[in-house]
Amino acid sequence: MSDKEKLAVIRHSTAHVMAEAVLKLFPGAKFAIGPSIDNGFYYDFDLPRPIKDEDLPEIEKEMRRIVGGNHDFVRTEVTKAEALKQFADQPYKIELINDLPDDATITTYTQDGYTDLCRGPHVANTKEINAQSFKLMKVAGAYWRGDVKRPMLTRIYGTAWEKPAELKEYLNMLAEAEKRDHRRIGKDLDLFHIDDENPGEIFWHPNGWLIYSIIKDYVREKIRKDGYVEVNTPFVMPRTLWERSGHWAKYQENMFITESEKRLFALKPMNCPGHIEIFKSRLRSYKDLPMRFAEFGSCTRNEASGALHGIMRVRGFVQDDGHIMCTEDQIPDEVAKFCALLKDMYKDFGFTDDKIVVKFSTRPEKRVGTDEDWDRAEGALADACKKAGLEYEIQPGEGAFYGPKLEFTLIDALGRPWQCGTIQVDYQLPSAERLNAEYVGEDNAKHHPVMLHRAVLGSLERFIGILIENFAGALPTWLQYQQATIIPVAPTVEKYCEDLCAKLSDAGIRVKADFGNDRMNAKIRTAQMQKIPYMLVVGEREMNEGTIAVRFRDGRQQQIMKVDEFIAYVKDKVDSHFVGI
């Protein structure tokens, strides 16, 4: 096995040990599923009484006793009838067994007298699980099979590693991640809030909306230079359009539906059908291709409330969305061009090539189009990757329902992955069977274009959350909502500070003067807590000499600068999108 596979086996085996411990401590517990996941594992239980995080140490203690017993994991093959009899008192296991074919060979694993329904694999013996390398993390609720109409189960999350040092490193990372939590920082910096009665929808405050607008304007200028034209499509569109596009059949559970005059409409979860409607609004020629449409379109998706997370996972969002209508021959050049744009933009946000992971997602089980269509689409995307010089990992079955895609994952300051950019090859939506987009080819016949769905940042809301956590709220100067604060030492310099504030503002620097009653050191601490890059301290000497004493957010030694020198310094950092201050 690879190290990753071996770790997954250890985690899954630890989940079984936890299930045994829970059964010993909570007789009568009913078991659902307990897979390994990124960084750990979980198990879902139907328990005779509620448990809390305070119960976890007792479960851990029992788990360590089990691990210390050096028990073998014994694999046994049973028939469906034997499995139904063996798990007769476990309704969730019975449901899983009944979903299997009658002639299925079913496996169980037993350790220390505890038997679980499982495909495996597992470690050979509990001694392969280090008793000091796992920890139970939290208790949560989870609907059985993710269905809100099914019972709510108790989910216990844990983490497991090969060595204690790895567990310690992971827990330290979590502690640092908690300090960087965008929800806490967003509140501290007065960036946004989300109302409990309106989950998944963001109220942007002035500070946060300024950051949002800076990023949006930056993207707009980048894509304009790259040949995109910006469009805007309706927020509400009829069921008939979504039926023809295939979304009504394949994506309806994620859509908000409304009715007017006995007709059904959907709040758009994505912009692509609208962009095809624009393409179809007039007769197009092959000379018009490629056409690159871009839209900051407001979208909404009916995400389960339990899946929502700050501004990272929401119901209402805006993407830096774009669709390229092109010929099949143009796919490699367009994908390569997009990849160059993407890398250039990521660099400005501090994500260099070594912080980008590319994943190639192939055809999913639930899809539209023929296998021949998918062969062509996947082949075209693979050729495009070769032309762009991209190395990638394969993600089998993770493509969109209409086509394969490349996903661009960013690695943040804590080593955490965030999937952001994407480009997807779509032969289906423009086809005669779907929305029937056409252009007149060089042969004077009508053809269907290929549609490339692309985004660099993805959801702007989520990307801002990523930036907040990556920089711990201390955004680069060009992104920060306030770049400088002026701190007068005495009332006698306040008029000079007012004039200074006006001059810096006229030069395009986002600046405020702090004329509050606090002492200078308190004002400096306030500015540092607000993550403001530059604190400009002004006293009698600075006023008389036309200078400012510049204190830097990162703790660098204070510098005395002429006002024009400081303006030039800041403008250089902003214009170059310097990732720092």
GROMACS .gro file of N, CA and C in nm, residues 130-190:
model
  183
  130ASN      N    1  -0.158   0.272   1.705
  130ASN     CA    2  -0.085   0.328   1.818
  130ASN      C    3  -0.184   0.396   1.914
  131ALA      N    4  -0.183   0.354   2.039
  131ALA     CA    5  -0.279   0.404   2.138
  131ALA      C    6  -0.263   0.553   2.165
  132GLN      N    7  -0.146   0.608   2.131
  132GLN     CA    8  -0.122   0.752   2.153
  132GLN      C    9  -0.132   0.832   2.024
  133SER      N   10  -0.183   0.768   1.918
  133SER     CA   11  -0.186   0.836   1.787
  133SER      C   12  -0.327   0.860   1.737
  134PHE      N   13  -0.428   0.845   1.823
  134PHE     CA   14  -0.564   0.878   1.782
  134PHE      C   15  -0.630   0.965   1.889
  135LYS      N   16  -0.733   1.037   1.845
  135LYS     CA   17  -0.807   1.124   1.935
  135LYS      C   18  -0.947   1.143   1.880
  136LEU      N   19  -1.047   1.137   1.967
  136LEU     CA   20  -1.183   1.169   1.927
  136LEU      C   21  -1.202   1.320   1.932
  137MET      N   22  -1.263   1.375   1.828
  137MET     CA   23  -1.263   1.519   1.809
  137MET      C   24  -1.393   1.587   1.851
  138LYS      N   25  -1.507   1.533   1.807
  138LYS     CA   26  -1.633   1.602   1.836
  138LYS      C   27  -1.751   1.510   1.810
  139VAL      N   28  -1.866   1.553   1.865
  139VAL     CA   29  -1.994   1.485   1.843
  139VAL      C   30  -2.080   1.577   1.757
  140ALA      N   31  -2.144   1.520   1.655
  140ALA     CA   32  -2.230   1.599   1.567
  140ALA      C   33  -2.354   1.516   1.532
  141GLY      N   34  -2.447   1.578   1.465
  141GLY     CA   35  -2.565   1.508   1.416
  141GLY      C   36  -2.553   1.483   1.268
  142ALA      N   37  -2.611   1.373   1.221
  142ALA     CA   38  -2.608   1.340   1.078
  142ALA      C   39  -2.731   1.257   1.045
  143TYR      N   40  -2.803   1.298   0.940
  143TYR     CA   41  -2.919   1.219   0.897
  143TYR      C   42  -2.872   1.089   0.834
  144TRP      N   43  -2.946   0.983   0.860
  144TRP     CA   44  -2.915   0.854   0.802
  144TRP      C   45  -2.921   0.867   0.649
  145ARG      N   46  -2.811   0.832   0.587
  145ARG     CA   47  -2.793   0.837   0.442
  145ARG      C   48  -2.810   0.978   0.386
  146GLY      N   49  -2.787   1.079   0.471
  146GLY     CA   50  -2.794   1.217   0.427
  146GLY      C   51  -2.933   1.265   0.390
  147ASP      N   52  -3.036   1.193   0.432
  147ASP     CA   53  -3.175   1.224   0.397
  147ASP      C   54  -3.243   1.289   0.517
  148VAL      N   55  -3.288   1.414   0.500
  148VAL     CA   56  -3.350   1.488   0.611
  148VAL      C   57  -3.478   1.421   0.658
  149LYS      N   58  -3.534   1.330   0.579
  149LYS     CA   59  -3.657   1.260   0.619
  149LYS      C   60  -3.628   1.134   0.698
  150ARG      N   61  -3.500   1.100   0.710
  150ARG     CA   62  -3.460   0.980   0.784
  150ARG      C   63  -3.414   1.018   0.924
  151PRO      N   64  -3.391   0.917   1.011
  151PRO     CA   65  -3.354   0.948   1.150
  151PRO      C   66  -3.224   1.029   1.162
  152MET      N   67  -3.220   1.115   1.262
  152MET     CA   68  -3.098   1.189   1.294
  152MET      C   69  -3.012   1.100   1.384
  153LEU      N   70  -2.890   1.073   1.341
  153LEU     CA   71  -2.798   0.988   1.416
  153LEU      C   72  -2.692   1.072   1.485
  154THR      N   73  -2.623   1.008   1.578
  154THR     CA   74  -2.510   1.073   1.647
  154THR      C   75  -2.381   1.035   1.575
  155ARG      N   76  -2.311   1.133   1.526
  155ARG     CA   77  -2.185   1.108   1.455
  155ARG      C   78  -2.068   1.149   1.545
  156ILE      N   79  -1.977   1.056   1.568
  156ILE     CA   80  -1.856   1.084   1.644
  156ILE      C   81  -1.739   1.089   1.547
  157TYR      N   82  -1.671   1.204   1.544
  157TYR     CA   83  -1.554   1.222   1.458
  157TYR      C   84  -1.427   1.195   1.539
  158GLY      N   85  -1.330   1.134   1.470
  158GLY     CA   86  -1.199   1.114   1.532
  158GLY      C   87  -1.089   1.131   1.430
  159THR      N   88  -0.967   1.137   1.478
  159THR     CA   89  -0.851   1.140   1.390
  159THR      C   90  -0.753   1.035   1.435
  160ALA      N   91  -0.678   0.978   1.341
  160ALA     CA   92  -0.580   0.874   1.374
  160ALA      C   93  -0.461   0.885   1.280
  161TRP      N   94  -0.344   0.857   1.335
  161TRP     CA   95  -0.219   0.869   1.262
  161TRP      C   96  -0.129   0.751   1.297
  162GLU      N   97  -0.023   0.736   1.222
  162GLU     CA   98   0.069   0.626   1.250
  162GLU      C   99   0.151   0.652   1.376
  163LYS      N  100   0.193   0.778   1.396
  163LYS     CA  101   0.283   0.810   1.505
  163LYS      C  102   0.227   0.923   1.591
  164PRO      N  103   0.259   0.922   1.720
  164PRO     CA  104   0.213   1.031   1.809
  164PRO      C  105   0.256   1.169   1.761
  165ALA      N  106   0.377   1.179   1.704
  165ALA     CA  107   0.425   1.310   1.658
  165ALA      C  108   0.336   1.364   1.547
  166GLU      N  109   0.283   1.275   1.463
  166GLU     CA  110   0.194   1.319   1.354
  166GLU      C  111   0.062   1.370   1.410
  167LEU      N  112   0.012   1.303   1.514
  167LEU     CA  113  -0.110   1.350   1.579
  167LEU      C  114  -0.087   1.487   1.642
  168LYS      N  115   0.026   1.503   1.708
  168LYS     CA  116   0.057   1.632   1.771
  168LYS      C  117   0.065   1.743   1.668
  169GLU      N  118   0.130   1.714   1.556
  169GLU     CA  119   0.142   1.813   1.449
  169GLU      C  120   0.004   1.851   1.395
  170TYR      N  121  -0.081   1.751   1.379
  170TYR     CA  122  -0.216   1.776   1.328
  170TYR      C  123  -0.298   1.860   1.425
  171LEU      N  124  -0.290   1.829   1.554
  171LEU     CA  125  -0.366   1.904   1.654
  171LEU      C  126  -0.315   2.048   1.663
  172ASN      N  127  -0.183   2.066   1.647
  172ASN     CA  128  -0.128   2.202   1.645
  172ASN      C  129  -0.181   2.280   1.525
  173MET      N  130  -0.191   2.210   1.411
  173MET     CA  131  -0.245   2.274   1.292
  173MET      C  132  -0.390   2.316   1.313
  174LEU      N  133  -0.468   2.229   1.379
  174LEU     CA  134  -0.608   2.262   1.407
  174LEU      C  135  -0.619   2.383   1.500
  175ALA      N  136  -0.530   2.389   1.599
  175ALA     CA  137  -0.532   2.504   1.690
  175ALA      C  138  -0.502   2.633   1.614
  176GLU      N  139  -0.405   2.626   1.522
  176GLU     CA  140  -0.373   2.744   1.441
  176GLU      C  141  -0.489   2.777   1.348
  177ALA      N  142  -0.553   2.672   1.293
  177ALA     CA  143  -0.667   2.695   1.205
  177ALA      C  144  -0.782   2.762   1.279
  178GLU      N  145  -0.800   2.726   1.405
  178GLU     CA  146  -0.906   2.788   1.485
  178GLU      C  147  -0.880   2.938   1.503
  179LYS      N  148  -0.752   2.974   1.522
  179LYS     CA  149  -0.718   3.116   1.534
  179LYS      C  150  -0.747   3.190   1.404
  180ARG      N  151  -0.734   3.117   1.291
  180ARG     CA  152  -0.753   3.177   1.160
  180ARG      C  153  -0.896   3.165   1.108
  181ASP      N  154  -0.985   3.108   1.186
  181ASP     CA  155  -1.122   3.083   1.140
  181ASP      C  156  -1.182   3.212   1.083
  182HIS      N  157  -1.224   3.206   0.958
  182HIS     CA  158  -1.274   3.326   0.890
  182HIS      C  159  -1.399   3.382   0.957
  183ARG      N  160  -1.475   3.297   1.023
  183ARG     CA  161  -1.596   3.345   1.091
  183ARG      C  162  -1.560   3.435   1.209
  184ARG      N  163  -1.460   3.395   1.286
  184ARG     CA  164  -1.417   3.476   1.399
  184ARG      C  165  -1.350   3.605   1.351
  185ILE      N  166  -1.260   3.591   1.252
  185ILE     CA  167  -1.191   3.709   1.201
  185ILE      C  168  -1.290   3.804   1.133
  186GLY      N  169  -1.386   3.747   1.060
  186GLY     CA  170  -1.487   3.829   0.995
  186GLY      C  171  -1.565   3.913   1.093
  187LYS      N  172  -1.591   3.858   1.211
  187LYS     CA  173  -1.660   3.933   1.315
  187LYS      C  174  -1.568   4.039   1.376
  188ASP      N  175  -1.443   3.999   1.405
  188ASP     CA  176  -1.348   4.092   1.468
  188ASP      C  177  -1.320   4.213   1.378
  189LEU      N  178  -1.314   4.190   1.247
  189LEU     CA  179  -1.281   4.298   1.153
  189LEU      C  180  -1.406   4.363   1.094
  190ASP      N  181  -1.523   4.319   1.141
  190ASP     CA  182  -1.650   4.377   1.096
  190ASP      C  183  -1.665   4.364   0.945
   0.00000   0.00000   0.00000
